[in-house]
Amino acid sequence: MTSIALFGAGGKMGCRLAKNLKGSRFDVRHVEVSEAGKARLADELGLQDVAADEALDGAEVVILAVPDTAIGKVASAIVDKLKPGTMVIVLDAAAPYAGHLPERGDLTYFVTHPCHPPIFNDETDPAAKRDFFGGVAAKQHIVSALMQGPEEAYALGEEIAKIIWAPVMRSHRVTVEQIALLEPGLSETVCASLLVVMREAMEECVKRGVPKEAARDFLLGHMNVLGAVIFEETPGVFSDACNKAIEFGKPMLMREDWKRVFEPQEIADSIRRIT
């Protein structure tokens, strides 16, 4: 069996991965340093943690399910214990993009990240409909990148990625740089910021007298139908009134140079702030 050392196994993300890896063809060794994490592994999953050195002994894959700010420190602490050809899997592009992984040309670095369950989906099971993060019941797409290592290693990395993020629909192969464009660029700097603005706009309507429940229902319903047309989920066109509102509203809300958030230096600065 291919052996995996899962670091941070008792954390919020680590437990998700540990649960999905149970019953797979992989021999998983769970590494957790916090007492709370150790207890979570035992109580929720019935799993026993092991020491780092024991987990790394003969391990062919290492998954770093630790915060972005800790990846460089953890990777540096274990790099000398990894045999040539070992695959190190990171769950976000931030630390790899920022150069926090140790320089060792004989290791394989693989980066994978979930797209999360899409807004437009065919889920009917209540548990899947409430699985907003993914990796539990709702189907989702994923992105993965082979940062360094032999081409044939990609298949193993993708196999593991499909297990830890299961159930998976489309698996997209991209580069580390492209994942960085997607996050933090597209998903956080742009999408999360604009969603916060929409929430604040809803609250402004409430301050001006609209009942909160009515404002929320109206906004979420319009997000659904407008999003379906804008993202080509369904054929349709907007009314002249809506198009005029967009024409005059967008300049009021967005700077003309807002797309500079995708420039390499802006992405690098954003990643530096979180790592």
PDB file of C-alpha atoms in Angstrom:
ATOM      1  CA  MET A   1       0.000   0.000   0.000  1.00  0.00           C
ATOM      2  CA  THR A   2       1.132   3.543  -0.716  1.00  0.00           C
ATOM      3  CA  SER A   3       1.855   5.240   2.604  1.00  0.00           C
ATOM      4  CA  ILE A   4       0.661   8.776   3.368  1.00  0.00           C
ATOM      5  CA  ALA A   5       1.801  10.916   6.291  1.00  0.00           C
ATOM      6  CA  LEU A   6      -1.030  13.363   7.008  1.00  0.00           C
ATOM      7  CA  PHE A   7       0.201  16.353   9.013  1.00  0.00           C
ATOM      8  CA  GLY A   8      -2.418  18.400  10.846  1.00  0.00           C
ATOM      9  CA  ALA A   9      -4.720  15.388  10.798  1.00  0.00           C
ATOM     10  CA  GLY A  10      -6.728  16.538  13.814  1.00  0.00           C
ATOM     11  CA  GLY A  11      -7.457  20.036  12.533  1.00  0.00           C
ATOM     12  CA  LYS A  12     -10.664  21.137  10.839  1.00  0.00           C
ATOM     13  CA  MET A  13      -9.282  20.453   7.368  1.00  0.00           C
ATOM     14  CA  GLY A  14      -7.187  17.482   8.442  1.00  0.00           C
ATOM     15  CA  CYS A  15     -10.191  15.676   9.874  1.00  0.00           C
ATOM     16  CA  ARG A  16     -12.069  16.122   6.607  1.00  0.00           C
ATOM     17  CA  LEU A  17      -9.171  14.552   4.741  1.00  0.00           C
ATOM     18  CA  ALA A  18      -8.655  11.774   7.297  1.00  0.00           C
ATOM     19  CA  LYS A  19     -12.324  10.818   7.103  1.00  0.00           C
ATOM     20  CA  ASN A  20     -12.291  10.650   3.303  1.00  0.00           C
ATOM     21  CA  LEU A  21      -9.046   8.659   3.246  1.00  0.00           C
ATOM     22  CA  LYS A  22     -10.465   6.001   5.569  1.00  0.00           C
ATOM     23  CA  GLY A  23     -11.158   2.871   3.599  1.00  0.00           C
ATOM     24  CA  SER A  24      -9.042   3.962   0.635  1.00  0.00           C
ATOM     25  CA  ARG A  25      -6.157   1.935  -0.748  1.00  0.00           C
ATOM     26  CA  PHE A  26      -3.698   4.150   1.120  1.00  0.00           C
ATOM     27  CA  ASP A  27      -1.959   3.465   4.420  1.00  0.00           C
ATOM     28  CA  VAL A  28      -2.468   6.755   6.276  1.00  0.00           C
ATOM     29  CA  ARG A  29      -0.391   7.806   9.280  1.00  0.00           C
ATOM     30  CA  HIS A  30      -1.984  10.668  11.205  1.00  0.00           C
ATOM     31  CA  VAL A  31       0.236  13.363  12.722  1.00  0.00           C
ATOM     32  CA  GLU A  32      -1.252  15.883  15.142  1.00  0.00           C
ATOM     33  CA  VAL A  33       0.506  18.012  17.771  1.00  0.00           C
ATOM     34  CA  SER A  34      -2.409  19.600  19.638  1.00  0.00           C
ATOM     35  CA  GLU A  35      -4.256  17.767  22.397  1.00  0.00           C
ATOM     36  CA  ALA A  36      -7.579  18.991  21.027  1.00  0.00           C
ATOM     37  CA  GLY A  37      -6.696  17.628  17.595  1.00  0.00           C
ATOM     38  CA  LYS A  38      -5.612  14.277  19.015  1.00  0.00           C
ATOM     39  CA  ALA A  39      -8.915  13.999  20.882  1.00  0.00           C
ATOM     40  CA  ARG A  40     -10.894  14.957  17.771  1.00  0.00           C
ATOM     41  CA  LEU A  41      -9.181  12.238  15.751  1.00  0.00           C
ATOM     42  CA  ALA A  42      -9.936   9.636  18.403  1.00  0.00           C
ATOM     43  CA  ASP A  43     -13.470  10.713  19.298  1.00  0.00           C
ATOM     44  CA  GLU A  44     -14.836  11.575  15.845  1.00  0.00           C
ATOM     45  CA  LEU A  45     -12.960   9.149  13.611  1.00  0.00           C
ATOM     46  CA  GLY A  46     -11.599   6.462  15.922  1.00  0.00           C
ATOM     47  CA  LEU A  47      -8.061   7.149  14.713  1.00  0.00           C
ATOM     48  CA  GLN A  48      -4.811   7.204  16.662  1.00  0.00           C
ATOM     49  CA  ASP A  49      -2.157   9.822  15.946  1.00  0.00           C
ATOM     50  CA  VAL A  50       1.517   8.873  15.626  1.00  0.00           C
ATOM     51  CA  ALA A  51       4.771  10.766  16.011  1.00  0.00           C
ATOM     52  CA  ALA A  52       6.093  12.612  12.977  1.00  0.00           C
ATOM     53  CA  ASP A  53       9.187  10.435  12.602  1.00  0.00           C
ATOM     54  CA  GLU A  54       7.078   7.275  12.719  1.00  0.00           C
ATOM     55  CA  ALA A  55       4.696   8.664  10.121  1.00  0.00           C
ATOM     56  CA  LEU A  56       7.529   9.667   7.791  1.00  0.00           C
ATOM     57  CA  ASP A  57       9.291   6.305   7.987  1.00  0.00           C
ATOM     58  CA  GLY A  58       8.782   4.877   4.503  1.00  0.00           C
ATOM     59  CA  ALA A  59       6.088   7.399   3.592  1.00  0.00           C
ATOM     60  CA  GLU A  60       5.730   7.959  -0.144  1.00  0.00           C
ATOM     61  CA  VAL A  61       3.362  10.918   0.192  1.00  0.00           C
ATOM     62  CA  VAL A  62       3.174  13.732   2.747  1.00  0.00           C
ATOM     63  CA  ILE A  63       0.044  15.893   2.979  1.00  0.00           C
ATOM     64  CA  LEU A  64       0.411  19.214   4.786  1.00  0.00           C
ATOM     65  CA  ALA A  65      -3.077  19.978   6.109  1.00  0.00           C
ATOM     66  CA  VAL A  66      -1.768  22.886   8.166  1.00  0.00           C
ATOM     67  CA  PRO A  67      -2.414  26.661   7.974  1.00  0.00           C
ATOM     68  CA  ASP A  68      -0.688  28.620   5.198  1.00  0.00           C
ATOM     69  CA  THR A  69       1.413  30.413   7.789  1.00  0.00           C
ATOM     70  CA  ALA A  70       2.786  27.090   9.099  1.00  0.00           C
ATOM     71  CA  ILE A  71       3.533  25.290   5.828  1.00  0.00           C
ATOM     72  CA  GLY A  72       7.037  26.683   5.417  1.00  0.00           C
ATOM     73  CA  LYS A  73       7.968  25.876   9.006  1.00  0.00           C
ATOM     74  CA  VAL A  74       6.549  22.337   8.911  1.00  0.00           C
ATOM     75  CA  ALA A  75       8.029  21.563   5.492  1.00  0.00           C
ATOM     76  CA  SER A  76      11.461  22.799   6.544  1.00  0.00           C
ATOM     77  CA  ALA A  77      11.333  20.693   9.710  1.00  0.00           C
ATOM     78  CA  ILE A  78      10.687  17.455   7.834  1.00  0.00           C
ATOM     79  CA  VAL A  79      12.420  17.960   4.471  1.00  0.00           C
ATOM     80  CA  ASP A  80      15.667  16.242   5.498  1.00  0.00           C
ATOM     81  CA  LYS A  81      13.675  13.162   6.534  1.00  0.00           C
ATOM     82  CA  LEU A  82      12.020  12.674   3.145  1.00  0.00           C
ATOM     83  CA  LYS A  83      13.453  10.127   0.752  1.00  0.00           C
ATOM     84  CA  PRO A  84      13.995  11.125  -2.894  1.00  0.00           C
ATOM     85  CA  GLY A  85      10.814  10.900  -4.923  1.00  0.00           C
ATOM     86  CA  THR A  86       8.487  11.634  -2.008  1.00  0.00           C
ATOM     87  CA  MET A  87       5.401  13.609  -2.992  1.00  0.00           C
ATOM     88  CA  VAL A  88       4.480  16.594  -0.820  1.00  0.00           C
ATOM     89  CA  ILE A  89       0.868  17.681  -1.249  1.00  0.00           C
ATOM     90  CA  VAL A  90      -0.192  21.196  -0.282  1.00  0.00           C
ATOM     91  CA  LEU A  91      -3.853  22.219  -0.164  1.00  0.00           C
ATOM     92  CA  ASP A  92      -3.461  25.831  -1.268  1.00  0.00           C
ATOM     93  CA  ALA A  93      -1.181  27.653  -3.700  1.00  0.00           C
ATOM     94  CA  ALA A  94      -0.282  30.513  -1.350  1.00  0.00           C
ATOM     95  CA  ALA A  95       2.770  29.049   0.383  1.00  0.00           C
ATOM     96  CA  PRO A  96       4.176  27.315  -2.736  1.00  0.00           C
ATOM     97  CA  TYR A  97       3.661  30.480  -4.800  1.00  0.00           C
ATOM     98  CA  ALA A  98       5.414  32.528  -2.121  1.00  0.00           C
ATOM     99  CA  GLY A  99       8.432  30.190  -2.210  1.00  0.00           C
ATOM    100  CA  HIS A 100       7.916  28.697   1.245  1.00  0.00           C
ATOM    101  CA  LEU A 101       8.584  25.108   0.202  1.00  0.00           C
ATOM    102  CA  PRO A 102      12.194  23.931   0.652  1.00  0.00           C
ATOM    103  CA  GLU A 103      14.360  23.707  -2.447  1.00  0.00           C
ATOM    104  CA  ARG A 104      14.865  20.032  -3.134  1.00  0.00           C
ATOM    105  CA  GLY A 105      14.763  18.989  -6.739  1.00  0.00           C
ATOM    106  CA  ASP A 106      14.334  15.291  -5.967  1.00  0.00           C
ATOM    107  CA  LEU A 107      10.936  15.817  -4.289  1.00  0.00           C
ATOM    108  CA  THR A 108       7.570  16.077  -6.027  1.00  0.00           C
ATOM    109  CA  TYR A 109       5.415  19.066  -5.086  1.00  0.00           C
ATOM    110  CA  PHE A 110       1.687  18.777  -5.833  1.00  0.00           C
ATOM    111  CA  VAL A 111      -0.885  21.494  -5.113  1.00  0.00           C
ATOM    112  CA  THR A 112      -4.639  20.856  -5.032  1.00  0.00           C
ATOM    113  CA  HIS A 113      -7.645  22.924  -3.994  1.00  0.00           C
ATOM    114  CA  PRO A 114     -11.433  22.453  -4.090  1.00  0.00           C
ATOM    115  CA  CYS A 115     -13.733  24.654  -6.160  1.00  0.00           C
ATOM    116  CA  HIS A 116     -16.488  23.923  -3.578  1.00  0.00           C
ATOM    117  CA  PRO A 117     -20.005  22.816  -4.585  1.00  0.00           C
ATOM    118  CA  PRO A 118     -21.375  25.103  -7.314  1.00  0.00           C
ATOM    119  CA  ILE A 119     -24.378  27.362  -6.806  1.00  0.00           C
ATOM    120  CA  PHE A 120     -26.072  25.792  -9.812  1.00  0.00           C
ATOM    121  CA  ASN A 121     -26.254  22.071  -9.108  1.00  0.00           C
ATOM    122  CA  ASP A 122     -28.499  19.022  -9.285  1.00  0.00           C
ATOM    123  CA  GLU A 123     -28.336  18.012  -5.617  1.00  0.00           C
ATOM    124  CA  THR A 124     -31.572  16.640  -4.182  1.00  0.00           C
ATOM    125  CA  ASP A 125     -30.369  15.008  -0.945  1.00  0.00           C
ATOM    126  CA  PRO A 126     -30.832  17.411   2.012  1.00  0.00           C
ATOM    127  CA  ALA A 127     -27.335  16.671   3.355  1.00  0.00           C
ATOM    128  CA  ALA A 128     -25.786  17.459  -0.031  1.00  0.00           C
ATOM    129  CA  LYS A 129     -27.834  20.644  -0.368  1.00  0.00           C
ATOM    130  CA  ARG A 130     -26.459  21.831   3.003  1.00  0.00           C
ATOM    131  CA  ASP A 131     -22.858  20.785   2.288  1.00  0.00           C
ATOM    132  CA  PHE A 132     -21.650  24.216   1.213  1.00  0.00           C
ATOM    133  CA  PHE A 133     -17.932  23.509   1.663  1.00  0.00           C
ATOM    134  CA  GLY A 134     -17.840  20.144  -0.092  1.00  0.00           C
ATOM    135  CA  GLY A 135     -15.918  16.993   0.666  1.00  0.00           C
ATOM    136  CA  VAL A 136     -18.821  15.467   2.556  1.00  0.00           C
ATOM    137  CA  ALA A 137     -21.985  14.919   0.523  1.00  0.00           C
ATOM    138  CA  ALA A 138     -22.150  17.503  -2.253  1.00  0.00           C
ATOM    139  CA  LYS A 139     -20.366  17.037  -5.560  1.00  0.00           C
ATOM    140  CA  GLN A 140     -17.684  19.577  -6.465  1.00  0.00           C
ATOM    141  CA  HIS A 141     -14.979  20.340  -9.000  1.00  0.00           C
ATOM    142  CA  ILE A 142     -11.278  20.620  -8.094  1.00  0.00           C
ATOM    143  CA  VAL A 143      -8.083  22.154  -9.445  1.00  0.00           C
ATOM    144  CA  SER A 144      -4.607  20.600  -9.146  1.00  0.00           C
ATOM    145  CA  ALA A 145      -1.066  21.434 -10.247  1.00  0.00           C
ATOM    146  CA  LEU A 146       2.167  19.473 -10.490  1.00  0.00           C
ATOM    147  CA  MET A 147       4.577  22.142  -9.276  1.00  0.00           C
ATOM    148  CA  GLN A 148       7.674  19.988  -9.682  1.00  0.00           C
ATOM    149  CA  GLY A 149       8.428  16.323 -10.215  1.00  0.00           C
ATOM    150  CA  PRO A 150       8.095  13.726 -12.985  1.00  0.00           C
ATOM    151  CA  GLU A 151       5.042  13.935 -15.221  1.00  0.00           C
ATOM    152  CA  GLU A 152       3.922  10.454 -14.233  1.00  0.00           C
ATOM    153  CA  ALA A 153       3.535  11.641 -10.626  1.00  0.00           C
ATOM    154  CA  TYR A 154       0.518  13.736 -11.561  1.00  0.00           C
ATOM    155  CA  ALA A 155      -1.748  10.677 -11.731  1.00  0.00           C
ATOM    156  CA  LEU A 156      -1.000   9.744  -8.107  1.00  0.00           C
ATOM    157  CA  GLY A 157      -1.527  13.308  -6.910  1.00  0.00           C
ATOM    158  CA  GLU A 158      -4.834  13.580  -8.742  1.00  0.00           C
ATOM    159  CA  GLU A 159      -5.994  10.208  -7.388  1.00  0.00           C
ATOM    160  CA  ILE A 160      -5.401  11.395  -3.837  1.00  0.00           C
ATOM    161  CA  ALA A 161      -6.993  14.776  -4.581  1.00  0.00           C
ATOM    162  CA  LYS A 162     -10.158  13.089  -5.847  1.00  0.00           C
ATOM    163  CA  ILE A 163     -10.374  11.093  -2.617  1.00  0.00           C
ATOM    164  CA  ILE A 164      -9.792  13.934  -0.167  1.00  0.00           C
ATOM    165  CA  TRP A 165     -12.234  16.270  -1.944  1.00  0.00           C
ATOM    166  CA  ALA A 166     -14.811  13.559  -2.823  1.00  0.00           C
ATOM    167  CA  PRO A 167     -17.334  13.436  -4.357  1.00  0.00           C
ATOM    168  CA  VAL A 168     -15.602  15.077  -7.322  1.00  0.00           C
ATOM    169  CA  MET A 169     -17.028  15.958 -10.708  1.00  0.00           C
ATOM    170  CA  ARG A 170     -14.500  17.735 -12.961  1.00  0.00           C
ATOM    171  CA  SER A 171     -10.807  17.645 -12.075  1.00  0.00           C
ATOM    172  CA  HIS A 172      -8.972  20.539 -13.736  1.00  0.00           C
ATOM    173  CA  ARG A 173      -5.224  20.510 -14.304  1.00  0.00           C
ATOM    174  CA  VAL A 174      -3.737  23.995 -13.977  1.00  0.00           C
ATOM    175  CA  THR A 175      -0.481  25.602 -12.823  1.00  0.00           C
ATOM    176  CA  VAL A 176       0.416  26.922  -9.375  1.00  0.00           C
ATOM    177  CA  GLU A 177       0.386  30.438 -10.813  1.00  0.00           C
ATOM    178  CA  GLN A 178      -3.129  29.876 -12.148  1.00  0.00           C
ATOM    179  CA  ILE A 179      -4.360  28.608  -8.776  1.00  0.00           C
ATOM    180  CA  ALA A 180      -2.964  31.801  -7.243  1.00  0.00           C
ATOM    181  CA  LEU A 181      -4.980  33.830  -9.762  1.00  0.00           C
ATOM    182  CA  LEU A 182      -8.077  31.887  -8.704  1.00  0.00           C
ATOM    183  CA  GLU A 183      -7.284  32.254  -4.988  1.00  0.00           C
ATOM    184  CA  PRO A 184      -6.749  34.772  -3.560  1.00  0.00           C
ATOM    185  CA  GLY A 185      -7.340  36.751  -6.783  1.00  0.00           C
ATOM    186  CA  LEU A 186     -10.708  35.662  -8.142  1.00  0.00           C
ATOM    187  CA  SER A 187     -12.351  33.974  -5.158  1.00  0.00           C
ATOM    188  CA  GLU A 188     -11.275  36.206  -2.267  1.00  0.00           C
ATOM    189  CA  THR A 189     -10.055  39.591  -3.492  1.00  0.00           C
ATOM    190  CA  VAL A 190     -12.879  39.888  -6.036  1.00  0.00           C
ATOM    191  CA  CYS A 191     -15.740  37.509  -5.189  1.00  0.00           C
ATOM    192  CA  ALA A 192     -15.623  37.679  -1.387  1.00  0.00           C
ATOM    193  CA  SER A 193     -15.194  41.460  -1.446  1.00  0.00           C
ATOM    194  CA  LEU A 194     -18.163  41.994  -3.768  1.00  0.00           C
ATOM    195  CA  LEU A 195     -20.325  39.615  -1.737  1.00  0.00           C
ATOM    196  CA  VAL A 196     -19.503  41.620   1.392  1.00  0.00           C
ATOM    197  CA  VAL A 197     -20.510  44.776  -0.495  1.00  0.00           C
ATOM    198  CA  MET A 198     -23.809  43.122  -1.480  1.00  0.00           C
ATOM    199  CA  ARG A 199     -24.438  42.175   2.149  1.00  0.00           C
ATOM    200  CA  GLU A 200     -23.733  45.787   3.184  1.00  0.00           C
ATOM    201  CA  ALA A 201     -26.060  47.019   0.439  1.00  0.00           C
ATOM    202  CA  MET A 202     -28.804  44.754   1.799  1.00  0.00           C
ATOM    203  CA  GLU A 203     -28.242  46.128   5.288  1.00  0.00           C
ATOM    204  CA  GLU A 204     -28.447  49.667   3.894  1.00  0.00           C
ATOM    205  CA  CYS A 205     -31.887  48.856   2.493  1.00  0.00           C
ATOM    206  CA  VAL A 206     -32.869  47.542   5.934  1.00  0.00           C
ATOM    207  CA  LYS A 207     -31.630  50.773   7.559  1.00  0.00           C
ATOM    208  CA  ARG A 208     -33.842  52.664   5.131  1.00  0.00           C
ATOM    209  CA  GLY A 209     -36.926  50.765   6.212  1.00  0.00           C
ATOM    210  CA  VAL A 210     -37.116  47.534   4.195  1.00  0.00           C
ATOM    211  CA  PRO A 211     -37.861  44.508   6.439  1.00  0.00           C
ATOM    212  CA  LYS A 212     -34.691  42.435   6.722  1.00  0.00           C
ATOM    213  CA  GLU A 213     -36.324  39.171   5.654  1.00  0.00           C
ATOM    214  CA  ALA A 214     -37.841  40.830   2.596  1.00  0.00           C
ATOM    215  CA  ALA A 215     -34.513  42.423   1.640  1.00  0.00           C
ATOM    216  CA  ARG A 216     -32.634  39.134   2.039  1.00  0.00           C
ATOM    217  CA  ASP A 217     -35.200  37.155   0.056  1.00  0.00           C
ATOM    218  CA  PHE A 218     -35.217  39.755  -2.697  1.00  0.00           C
ATOM    219  CA  LEU A 219     -31.410  39.898  -2.958  1.00  0.00           C
ATOM    220  CA  LEU A 220     -30.783  36.131  -2.875  1.00  0.00           C
ATOM    221  CA  GLY A 221     -33.528  35.495  -5.406  1.00  0.00           C
ATOM    222  CA  HIS A 222     -32.095  38.080  -7.771  1.00  0.00           C
ATOM    223  CA  MET A 223     -28.580  36.707  -7.264  1.00  0.00           C
ATOM    224  CA  ASN A 224     -29.958  33.379  -8.475  1.00  0.00           C
ATOM    225  CA  VAL A 225     -31.679  34.567 -11.644  1.00  0.00           C
ATOM    226  CA  LEU A 226     -29.147  37.264 -12.550  1.00  0.00           C
ATOM    227  CA  GLY A 227     -26.258  34.863 -11.929  1.00  0.00           C
ATOM    228  CA  ALA A 228     -27.879  32.184 -14.093  1.00  0.00           C
ATOM    229  CA  VAL A 229     -28.024  34.589 -17.041  1.00  0.00           C
ATOM    230  CA  ILE A 230     -24.620  36.229 -16.502  1.00  0.00           C
ATOM    231  CA  PHE A 231     -22.798  32.902 -16.139  1.00  0.00           C
ATOM    232  CA  GLU A 232     -24.722  31.308 -19.033  1.00  0.00           C
ATOM    233  CA  GLU A 233     -26.429  28.694 -16.909  1.00  0.00           C
ATOM    234  CA  THR A 234     -29.600  29.522 -18.795  1.00  0.00           C
ATOM    235  CA  PRO A 235     -30.285  31.523 -21.958  1.00  0.00           C
ATOM    236  CA  GLY A 236     -31.699  34.953 -21.332  1.00  0.00           C
ATOM    237  CA  VAL A 237     -31.255  38.688 -21.623  1.00  0.00           C
ATOM    238  CA  PHE A 238     -31.732  41.525 -19.193  1.00  0.00           C
ATOM    239  CA  SER A 239     -34.345  44.202 -19.558  1.00  0.00           C
ATOM    240  CA  ASP A 240     -33.365  47.622 -20.879  1.00  0.00           C
ATOM    241  CA  ALA A 241     -33.856  48.979 -17.374  1.00  0.00           C
ATOM    242  CA  CYS A 242     -31.459  46.410 -15.890  1.00  0.00           C
ATOM    243  CA  ASN A 243     -28.830  47.065 -18.554  1.00  0.00           C
ATOM    244  CA  LYS A 244     -29.060  50.804 -17.876  1.00  0.00           C
ATOM    245  CA  ALA A 245     -28.680  50.173 -14.144  1.00  0.00           C
ATOM    246  CA  ILE A 246     -25.528  48.150 -14.812  1.00  0.00           C
ATOM    247  CA  GLU A 247     -24.157  50.780 -17.204  1.00  0.00           C
ATOM    248  CA  PHE A 248     -24.486  53.532 -14.613  1.00  0.00           C
ATOM    249  CA  GLY A 249     -23.999  51.428 -11.479  1.00  0.00           C
ATOM    250  CA  LYS A 250     -20.713  49.703 -12.311  1.00  0.00           C
ATOM    251  CA  PRO A 251     -18.635  52.931 -12.572  1.00  0.00           C
ATOM    252  CA  MET A 252     -20.032  54.051  -9.210  1.00  0.00           C
ATOM    253  CA  LEU A 253     -19.021  50.784  -7.551  1.00  0.00           C
ATOM    254  CA  MET A 254     -15.791  49.817  -9.309  1.00  0.00           C
ATOM    255  CA  ARG A 255     -12.561  51.660 -10.004  1.00  0.00           C
ATOM    256  CA  GLU A 256     -11.561  51.758 -13.665  1.00  0.00           C
ATOM    257  CA  ASP A 257      -8.312  49.913 -12.876  1.00  0.00           C
ATOM    258  CA  TRP A 258      -9.851  47.221 -10.665  1.00  0.00           C
ATOM    259  CA  LYS A 259      -8.463  44.381 -12.814  1.00  0.00           C
ATOM    260  CA  ARG A 260      -4.974  45.213 -11.600  1.00  0.00           C
ATOM    261  CA  VAL A 261      -5.725  42.897  -8.663  1.00  0.00           C
ATOM    262  CA  PHE A 262      -4.690  40.115 -11.074  1.00  0.00           C
ATOM    263  CA  GLU A 263      -1.272  41.600 -11.833  1.00  0.00           C
ATOM    264  CA  PRO A 264       1.581  39.340 -10.615  1.00  0.00           C
ATOM    265  CA  GLN A 265       2.805  41.867  -8.062  1.00  0.00           C
ATOM    266  CA  GLU A 266      -0.677  42.367  -6.625  1.00  0.00           C
ATOM    267  CA  ILE A 267      -1.174  38.604  -6.330  1.00  0.00           C
ATOM    268  CA  ALA A 268       2.263  38.276  -4.702  1.00  0.00           C
ATOM    269  CA  ASP A 269       1.486  41.084  -2.243  1.00  0.00           C
ATOM    270  CA  SER A 270      -1.863  39.494  -1.358  1.00  0.00           C
ATOM    271  CA  ILE A 271      -0.230  36.132  -0.727  1.00  0.00           C
ATOM    272  CA  ARG A 272       2.564  37.711   1.307  1.00  0.00           C
ATOM    273  CA  ARG A 273      -0.034  39.232   3.629  1.00  0.00           C
ATOM    274  CA  ILE A 274      -1.582  35.843   4.393  1.00  0.00           C
ATOM    275  CA  THR A 275       1.565  33.733   4.650  1.00  0.00           C
TER     276      THR A 275
END
